[in-house]
Tab-separated table of C-alpha atoms and ligand atoms in Angstrom:
chain	number	residue	atom	x	y	z
A	15	MET	CA	30.993	45.298	-11.297
A	16	GLU	CA	33.745	43.687	-13.382
A	17	ARG	CA	35.577	40.588	-12.360
A	18	TYR	CA	38.024	40.667	-9.689
A	19	ARG	CA	41.739	40.954	-10.589
A	20	ILE	CA	42.544	37.907	-8.710
A	21	GLY	CA	39.344	35.811	-8.451
A	22	LEU	CA	39.259	32.910	-6.048
A	23	ILE	CA	35.328	32.854	-4.893
A	24	PRO	CA	34.326	29.256	-4.635
A	25	GLY	CA	31.434	29.960	-7.471
A	26	PRO	CA	30.700	31.466	-9.659
A	27	VAL	CA	34.094	31.003	-11.154
A	28	ARG	CA	35.912	32.937	-13.802
A	29	ILE	CA	34.275	32.211	-17.340
A	30	PRO	CA	36.723	31.406	-20.019
A	31	GLU	CA	36.716	33.681	-23.162
A	32	GLU	CA	35.950	30.722	-25.363
A	33	ILE	CA	32.795	30.329	-23.295
A	34	LYS	CA	31.814	34.043	-23.018
A	35	ARG	CA	31.839	34.528	-26.775
A	36	ILE	CA	28.794	32.049	-27.068
A	37	TRP	CA	26.545	35.018	-25.765
A	38	LEU	CA	27.187	37.154	-28.764
A	39	ASN	CA	24.998	34.572	-30.553
A	40	ASP	CA	21.371	35.325	-31.237
A	41	TYR	CA	20.041	31.619	-31.500
A	42	ALA	CA	16.552	30.431	-33.107
A	43	SER	CA	13.861	29.199	-30.963
A	44	PRO	CA	14.847	26.148	-28.995
A	45	ASP	CA	11.435	25.090	-28.843
A	46	ILE	CA	11.065	24.162	-32.461
A	47	GLU	CA	14.468	23.563	-33.926
A	48	ASP	CA	15.731	19.881	-34.327
A	49	GLU	CA	19.307	21.411	-34.106
A	50	PHE	CA	18.788	22.474	-30.359
A	51	PHE	CA	17.420	18.926	-29.507
A	52	THR	CA	20.575	17.237	-31.186
A	53	LEU	CA	22.898	19.558	-29.149
A	54	TYR	CA	21.041	18.784	-25.884
A	55	HIS	CA	21.360	15.176	-26.605
A	56	GLU	CA	25.118	15.677	-27.196
A	57	ASP	CA	25.381	17.437	-23.796
A	58	GLN	CA	23.788	14.721	-22.433
A	59	ILE	CA	26.091	12.124	-23.558
A	60	LEU	CA	29.200	14.240	-22.680
A	61	ILE	CA	27.744	14.367	-19.064
A	62	ARG	CA	27.401	10.717	-18.704
A	63	ARG	CA	31.096	10.464	-19.543
A	64	LEU	CA	31.891	13.011	-16.794
A	65	LEU	CA	29.861	11.442	-14.197
A	66	ASN	CA	30.606	7.874	-15.043
A	67	THR	CA	27.095	6.767	-15.482
A	68	LYS	CA	24.595	5.148	-17.949
A	69	ASN	CA	21.600	6.888	-16.086
A	70	ASP	CA	19.376	9.386	-17.514
A	71	ILE	CA	20.565	13.022	-17.684
A	72	ILE	CA	18.420	16.051	-17.455
A	73	ILE	CA	19.563	19.658	-18.239
A	74	THR	CA	17.378	22.318	-16.545
A	75	LEU	CA	17.332	26.097	-16.226
A	76	GLY	CA	18.190	27.593	-12.779
A	77	GLU	CA	21.240	27.274	-10.907
A	78	ALA	CA	22.093	24.290	-8.465
A	79	MET	CA	19.509	25.124	-5.803
A	80	SER	CA	16.675	24.490	-8.337
A	81	VAL	CA	17.736	20.731	-8.687
A	82	LEU	CA	18.257	20.279	-5.046
A	83	TRP	CA	14.580	21.257	-4.665
A	84	ALA	CA	13.454	19.124	-7.666
A	85	ALA	CA	15.264	16.003	-6.325
A	86	LEU	CA	13.591	16.387	-2.786
A	87	LYS	CA	9.998	17.476	-3.814
A	88	SER	CA	9.804	14.781	-6.797
A	89	THR	CA	10.700	11.857	-4.345
A	90	LEU	CA	9.216	12.933	-1.129
A	91	LYS	CA	5.835	13.749	0.071
A	92	GLN	CA	4.342	14.951	3.345
A	93	GLY	CA	5.129	12.675	6.105
A	94	ASP	CA	7.809	10.445	4.087
A	95	ARG	CA	11.007	9.675	5.916
A	96	MET	CA	14.292	11.231	4.611
A	97	LEU	CA	17.809	10.952	6.357
A	98	ALA	CA	20.251	13.683	5.775
A	99	VAL	CA	23.748	12.761	6.232
A	100	SER	CA	25.628	15.691	7.082
A	101	SER	CA	28.920	17.165	7.954
A	102	GLY	CA	28.087	20.781	6.751
A	103	LEU	CA	25.881	23.518	5.553
A	104	PHE	CA	24.682	21.750	2.596
A	105	GLY	CA	24.025	18.492	4.229
A	106	ASP	CA	21.817	20.007	6.889
A	107	GLY	CA	20.217	22.145	4.269
A	108	PHE	CA	18.637	18.806	2.653
A	109	ALA	CA	16.948	18.359	5.974
A	110	GLU	CA	15.635	21.913	6.421
A	111	MET	CA	14.257	21.867	2.756
A	112	SER	CA	12.653	18.674	3.318
A	113	ARG	CA	10.928	19.658	6.498
A	114	ALA	CA	9.794	22.911	4.764
A	115	PHE	CA	7.158	20.883	2.924
A	116	GLY	CA	6.205	18.372	5.756
A	117	VAL	CA	8.726	15.518	5.597
A	118	ASN	CA	9.833	13.677	8.467
A	119	ALA	CA	13.527	14.337	8.104
A	120	GLU	CA	16.525	13.340	10.301
A	121	VAL	CA	19.987	14.275	10.198
A	122	CYS	CA	23.055	12.047	10.806
A	123	SER	CA	25.197	14.573	11.776
A	124	PHE	CA	29.039	14.920	12.027
A	125	PRO	CA	31.196	17.726	12.852
A	126	TYR	CA	31.717	20.155	9.962
A	127	ASP	CA	35.714	19.624	9.895
A	128	GLU	CA	35.128	15.861	9.382
A	129	ILE	CA	33.334	13.661	6.841
A	130	PRO	CA	30.778	11.117	7.591
A	131	ASP	CA	31.452	7.720	9.072
A	132	PRO	CA	29.441	5.066	7.028
A	133	GLU	CA	29.144	2.881	10.343
A	134	LYS	CA	27.006	5.352	11.982
A	135	VAL	CA	25.195	5.973	8.895
A	136	ARG	CA	24.217	2.373	8.529
A	137	GLU	CA	23.094	2.142	12.420
A	138	HIS	CA	20.844	5.365	11.908
A	139	ALA	CA	19.222	4.095	8.622
A	140	LEU	CA	18.625	0.748	9.957
A	141	LYS	CA	16.763	2.270	12.567
A	142	PHE	CA	15.147	5.109	10.763
A	143	ARG	CA	14.368	3.266	7.475
A	144	PRO	CA	14.153	6.419	5.301
A	145	LYS	CA	12.609	6.563	1.725
A	146	VAL	CA	15.494	8.897	0.635
A	147	ILE	CA	19.181	9.465	2.000
A	148	THR	CA	21.087	12.535	0.945
A	149	ALA	CA	24.674	13.398	0.939
A	150	VAL	CA	27.071	16.034	-0.116
A	151	HIS	CA	30.333	14.981	-1.905
A	152	CYS	CA	32.060	18.455	-1.466
A	153	GLU	CA	30.972	20.442	1.411
A	154	THR	CA	31.817	23.665	-0.028
A	155	PRO	CA	31.675	25.831	2.948
A	156	SER	CA	34.128	23.386	5.072
A	157	GLY	CA	36.258	22.496	2.117
A	158	THR	CA	35.908	18.673	2.675
A	159	LEU	CA	35.383	15.763	0.189
A	160	THR	CA	33.176	12.960	1.335
A	161	THR	CA	35.245	10.058	0.021
A	162	CYS	CA	32.918	7.365	1.180
A	163	LEU	CA	30.189	7.861	-0.986
A	164	HIS	CA	30.461	4.210	-2.263
A	165	GLU	CA	29.869	2.838	1.295
A	166	ILE	CA	26.957	5.322	1.932
A	167	GLY	CA	25.402	4.215	-1.429
A	168	LYS	CA	25.548	0.478	-0.515
A	169	ILE	CA	23.779	1.411	2.760
A	170	ALA	CA	20.974	3.207	0.803
A	171	ARG	CA	20.548	-0.100	-1.152
A	172	GLU	CA	20.472	-2.234	1.925
A	173	VAL	CA	17.581	-0.221	3.332
A	174	ASP	CA	15.991	0.385	-0.060
A	175	ALA	CA	16.233	4.211	0.088
A	176	LEU	CA	16.927	6.363	-2.955
A	177	PHE	CA	20.478	7.823	-2.655
A	178	VAL	CA	20.498	11.579	-3.639
A	179	VAL	CA	23.798	13.243	-3.929
A	180	ASP	CA	24.759	16.885	-4.224
A	181	PHE	CA	28.059	16.832	-6.237
A	182	VAL	CA	27.653	20.575	-7.249
A	183	SER	CA	31.155	21.769	-6.514
A	184	SER	CA	33.081	18.400	-6.992
A	185	ALA	CA	31.872	16.974	-10.378
A	186	GLY	CA	34.619	17.474	-12.937
A	187	GLY	CA	37.113	18.422	-10.569
A	188	ALA	CA	37.169	15.477	-8.465
A	189	PHE	CA	36.915	11.520	-9.310
A	190	LEU	CA	33.242	10.535	-9.076
A	191	ASP	CA	31.388	7.353	-10.336
A	192	VAL	CA	27.678	7.634	-10.292
A	193	ASP	CA	27.116	4.072	-11.039
A	194	TYR	CA	29.677	2.488	-8.611
A	195	TYR	CA	28.321	4.712	-5.860
A	196	ASN	CA	24.670	3.872	-6.727
A	197	ILE	CA	23.619	7.352	-6.849
A	198	ASP	CA	19.973	7.437	-8.012
A	199	ILE	CA	19.871	11.350	-8.434
A	200	GLY	CA	23.162	13.296	-8.696
A	201	LEU	CA	22.854	17.140	-8.713
A	202	LEU	CA	25.271	19.755	-10.355
A	203	GLY	CA	25.210	23.309	-11.194
A	204	SER	CA	26.986	25.403	-13.920
A	205	GLN	CA	28.850	28.031	-12.218
A	206	LYS	CA	31.374	25.790	-10.307
A	207	VAL	CA	33.770	23.238	-12.042
A	208	LEU	CA	32.006	23.949	-15.342
A	209	SER	CA	32.853	27.471	-15.286
A	210	LEU	CA	29.647	28.733	-16.687
A	211	PRO	CA	27.170	31.506	-15.658
A	212	PRO	CA	24.756	30.345	-12.636
A	213	SER	CA	21.965	29.374	-15.301
A	214	LEU	CA	21.755	25.753	-15.817
A	215	SER	CA	21.619	22.760	-13.574
A	216	ILE	CA	22.082	19.159	-14.203
A	217	SER	CA	20.649	16.157	-12.693
A	218	SER	CA	21.500	12.149	-13.176
A	219	ILE	CA	18.330	10.141	-12.766
A	220	SER	CA	18.409	6.294	-12.271
A	221	GLU	CA	15.558	3.999	-13.246
A	222	ARG	CA	14.832	3.172	-9.423
A	223	ALA	CA	14.403	6.977	-8.985
A	224	TRP	CA	12.131	7.350	-11.971
A	225	GLU	CA	10.002	4.816	-10.690
A	226	ILE	CA	9.315	6.897	-7.594
A	227	ILE	CA	9.253	10.116	-9.161
A	228	GLU	CA	6.309	8.922	-11.364
A	229	LYS	CA	4.535	7.581	-8.149
A	230	VAL	CA	4.992	10.980	-6.388
A	231	LYS	CA	3.815	12.927	-9.295
A	232	TYR	CA	5.233	16.257	-8.112
A	233	SER	CA	4.385	18.948	-10.439
A	234	GLY	CA	5.908	22.708	-10.329
A	235	TYR	CA	8.419	24.632	-12.366
A	236	GLU	CA	11.272	22.645	-11.207
A	237	ALA	CA	9.568	18.998	-11.407
A	238	TYR	CA	11.440	16.232	-13.136
A	239	SER	CA	8.335	14.843	-14.892
A	240	GLY	CA	8.205	16.241	-18.454
A	241	TRP	CA	12.042	15.970	-18.729
A	242	LYS	CA	12.444	12.097	-19.251
A	243	ASN	CA	12.063	12.110	-23.050
A	244	VAL	CA	13.183	15.394	-24.172
A	245	PRO	CA	15.586	14.638	-27.102
A	246	SER	CA	13.099	11.739	-28.547
A	247	GLU	CA	10.163	14.009	-28.215
A	248	HIS	CA	11.624	17.195	-29.088
A	249	LEU	CA	9.529	19.015	-26.135
A	250	THR	CA	10.733	20.798	-22.966
A	251	PRO	CA	8.336	21.833	-20.389
A	252	TYR	CA	9.544	25.668	-20.711
A	253	THR	CA	11.528	27.376	-23.512
A	254	HIS	CA	15.375	26.433	-22.702
A	255	ASP	CA	18.413	28.650	-23.139
A	256	TRP	CA	20.126	27.818	-26.170
A	257	ASN	CA	23.327	29.848	-25.315
A	258	ALA	CA	23.472	28.183	-22.091
A	259	VAL	CA	23.338	24.679	-23.670
A	260	LYS	CA	25.752	25.547	-26.236
A	261	ALA	CA	28.114	26.984	-23.609
A	262	LEU	CA	27.962	23.695	-21.662
A	263	ASN	CA	28.609	21.812	-24.675
A	264	ILE	CA	32.051	23.833	-25.128
A	265	SER	CA	32.687	23.591	-21.469
A	266	LEU	CA	32.217	19.725	-21.350
A	267	ASN	CA	34.363	19.199	-24.562
A	268	MET	CA	37.129	21.417	-23.115
A	269	ILE	CA	37.207	19.354	-20.050
A	270	LEU	CA	36.990	15.977	-21.598
A	271	SER	CA	39.663	16.819	-24.331
A	272	GLU	CA	42.231	17.848	-21.534
A	273	GLY	CA	41.194	14.468	-20.204
A	274	LEU	CA	39.413	13.878	-16.861
A	275	GLU	CA	42.582	12.275	-15.346
A	276	ASN	CA	44.577	15.461	-16.011
A	277	VAL	CA	41.758	17.786	-14.977
A	278	PHE	CA	41.671	15.848	-11.535
A	279	LYS	CA	45.344	16.112	-11.300
A	280	ARG	CA	45.333	19.876	-12.064
A	281	HIS	CA	42.920	20.256	-9.227
A	282	GLU	CA	44.709	18.097	-6.840
A	283	ASN	CA	48.074	19.777	-7.720
A	284	THR	CA	46.257	23.305	-7.138
A	285	ALA	CA	44.829	22.271	-3.737
A	286	LYS	CA	48.213	20.762	-2.554
A	287	LEU	CA	49.929	24.057	-3.552
A	288	CYS	CA	47.341	26.019	-1.751
A	289	ARG	CA	47.413	24.009	1.532
A	290	SER	CA	51.388	23.967	1.402
A	291	LEU	CA	51.779	27.483	0.847
A	292	GLY	CA	48.842	28.267	3.438
A	293	ARG	CA	50.972	26.285	5.909
A	294	GLU	CA	54.159	28.117	5.148
A	295	ILE	CA	52.345	31.638	5.906
A	296	GLY	CA	50.814	30.156	9.063
A	297	LEU	CA	47.229	29.818	8.045
A	298	LYS	CA	45.424	27.292	9.964
A	299	LEU	CA	43.632	24.607	7.861
A	300	TYR	CA	39.747	24.224	8.762
A	301	PRO	CA	39.289	20.381	7.911
A	302	LYS	CA	40.770	18.035	10.604
A	303	SER	CA	43.124	16.309	8.346
A	304	GLU	CA	44.484	16.829	4.513
A	305	ASP	CA	43.096	13.537	3.492
A	306	ILE	CA	39.569	14.865	3.563
A	307	CYS	CA	40.236	18.143	1.923
A	308	SER	CA	38.610	18.884	-1.445
A	309	PRO	CA	40.428	19.040	-4.686
A	310	THR	CA	38.340	22.018	-5.649
A	311	VAL	CA	38.086	24.402	-2.609
A	312	THR	CA	40.466	25.031	0.474
A	313	ALA	CA	39.030	26.295	3.799
A	314	PHE	CA	41.367	28.064	6.229
A	315	TYR	CA	40.534	29.912	9.551
A	316	VAL	CA	40.568	33.673	9.351
A	317	PRO	CA	43.985	34.862	10.834
A	318	GLU	CA	43.569	35.729	14.428
A	319	LYS	CA	44.933	39.394	13.907
A	320	PHE	CA	41.852	40.172	11.573
A	321	THR	CA	38.038	40.080	11.737
A	322	TRP	CA	36.665	38.599	8.488
A	323	PRO	CA	35.431	42.082	7.106
A	324	GLU	CA	38.886	43.706	7.818
A	325	PHE	CA	40.719	40.666	6.246
A	326	ASP	CA	38.404	40.680	3.331
A	327	SER	CA	38.648	44.479	2.423
A	328	ARG	CA	42.446	44.312	2.927
A	329	LEU	CA	42.715	41.433	0.354
A	330	ARG	CA	40.272	43.322	-1.974
A	331	GLU	CA	42.412	46.525	-1.844
A	332	LYS	CA	45.226	44.159	-3.337
A	333	GLY	CA	42.661	42.924	-6.083
A	334	LEU	CA	42.276	39.542	-4.309
A	335	ALA	CA	38.738	38.190	-3.739
A	336	VAL	CA	38.242	34.940	-1.641
A	337	GLY	CA	35.033	33.534	-0.315
A	338	GLY	CA	33.514	34.310	3.165
A	339	ASN	CA	31.269	31.801	4.905
A	340	TYR	CA	27.779	31.381	6.416
A	341	GLY	CA	26.187	29.699	9.374
A	342	ILE	CA	28.296	28.745	12.152
A	343	LEU	CA	31.395	29.054	9.888
A	344	SER	CA	30.558	32.790	9.264
A	345	GLY	CA	33.493	35.060	10.198
A	346	LYS	CA	35.609	32.157	11.193
A	347	VAL	CA	36.625	30.361	8.241
A	348	PHE	CA	37.417	31.575	4.592
A	349	ARG	CA	37.643	29.766	1.408
A	350	ILE	CA	39.757	29.880	-1.643
A	351	GLY	CA	37.812	28.331	-4.771
A	352	HIS	CA	40.159	26.732	-7.045
A	353	MET	CA	37.654	24.929	-9.176
A	354	GLY	CA	37.294	24.882	-12.978
A	355	SER	CA	38.940	27.769	-14.586
A	356	GLN	CA	40.411	28.709	-11.224
A	357	ALA	CA	42.416	25.467	-10.625
A	358	ASP	CA	45.623	27.279	-11.686
A	359	CYS	CA	48.616	26.972	-9.807
A	360	GLU	CA	50.019	30.684	-11.075
A	361	LEU	CA	46.736	32.215	-9.781
A	362	ILE	CA	47.219	30.379	-6.197
A	363	SER	CA	50.647	31.622	-6.007
A	364	GLU	CA	49.790	35.064	-6.928
A	365	ALA	CA	47.031	35.144	-4.199
A	366	MET	CA	49.291	33.539	-1.551
A	367	ASN	CA	51.919	36.127	-1.928
A	368	ILE	CA	49.172	38.693	-1.260
A	369	ILE	CA	47.950	36.948	1.746
A	370	ARG	CA	51.700	36.559	2.867
A	371	GLU	CA	52.301	40.339	2.860
A	372	LEU	CA	49.204	40.680	5.222
A	373	CYS	CA	49.988	38.050	7.726
B	401	PLP	C1	27.392	26.060	-4.700
B	401	PLP	C2	26.742	25.119	-4.184
B	401	PLP	C3	25.236	24.952	-4.297
B	401	PLP	C4	24.455	25.803	-4.942
B	401	PLP	O1	24.452	26.921	-3.923
B	401	PLP	P1	24.411	28.414	-4.596
B	401	PLP	O2	25.345	28.937	-3.251
B	401	PLP	O3	23.080	28.925	-4.515
B	401	PLP	O4	25.395	28.615	-5.767
B	401	PLP	C5	24.835	23.630	-3.820
B	401	PLP	N1	25.488	22.723	-3.245
B	401	PLP	C6	26.957	22.998	-2.907
B	401	PLP	C7	27.575	21.885	-2.198
B	401	PLP	C8	27.523	24.322	-3.591
B	401	PLP	O5	28.743	24.096	-3.501
């Protein structure tokens, strides 16, 4: 199936032509060519700029879920305590994934249409004393942005826990400062703001995190060990994907040459337009207030006169594809993904005109 005429799925997003063309190249073996490791190292430096960090950056195969697993399995063992700060499906997911391998996980839980309250997180963390605290920057299913990562990061330091953050659908589209927020492990995928196929995952890893990783000694396909010294040792734990690493380089250069501030503004403007046109049409925003809405994705309630499958198929008849939802939001809330290549006011206007005709 080809791309949608008006595609606003919140990932994978549309891949720009400059990036698509990379897959016409037939690269040599990334295992043995110095040129590959130079490119990998260049990507690491660009990602540090994107994330505002001096921490190590590793670039691995598999989309974002592979590094969510890597972060948990590389830092937690059976019986360890972890606290998942959650106001959404991905926040809850961290706890469920940890329990699956015997971790003692608790959830510091908030309604899905709100964001976490740091005071409650502090109370819970002081009582539970977790080894790892997880949080999610943009809860893509709810369309919210957790704006208090700095406060949660401080709490993690207070209780001497590692701070693991999923910024899969926000990094590059919303302000993020990994070092200021004290993020020990930051997680990113390629198919959201970076506008690449779902083939790469990226982690930022602090010295504190490496110390724990070296103690836990997890080994497995997605394990972090083996990735620490890739550019200097010229060795990766498995054969890398040269096309994808090159495409990542182009995507990062596109973002950084537009200027991070300008890219954030483009996302914010698109989100604002989406919310204001939605209000005009009579759509009801899912998040409780506008100030917690993510600049990368907007979640609205499905209009009352349609079921989600009806609404979806009517939109698709007109060439528009938006995102449905999962879990308790399934059938109730739909999402407009305006991240990366889709952070485009014209695209949003076109989409909203189609929705207007139906509502
Ligand atoms: C997209 C996304 C992921 C990765 O999940 P997939 O659905 O497998 O792409 C992880 N966390 C968040 C917040 C995401 O938006």
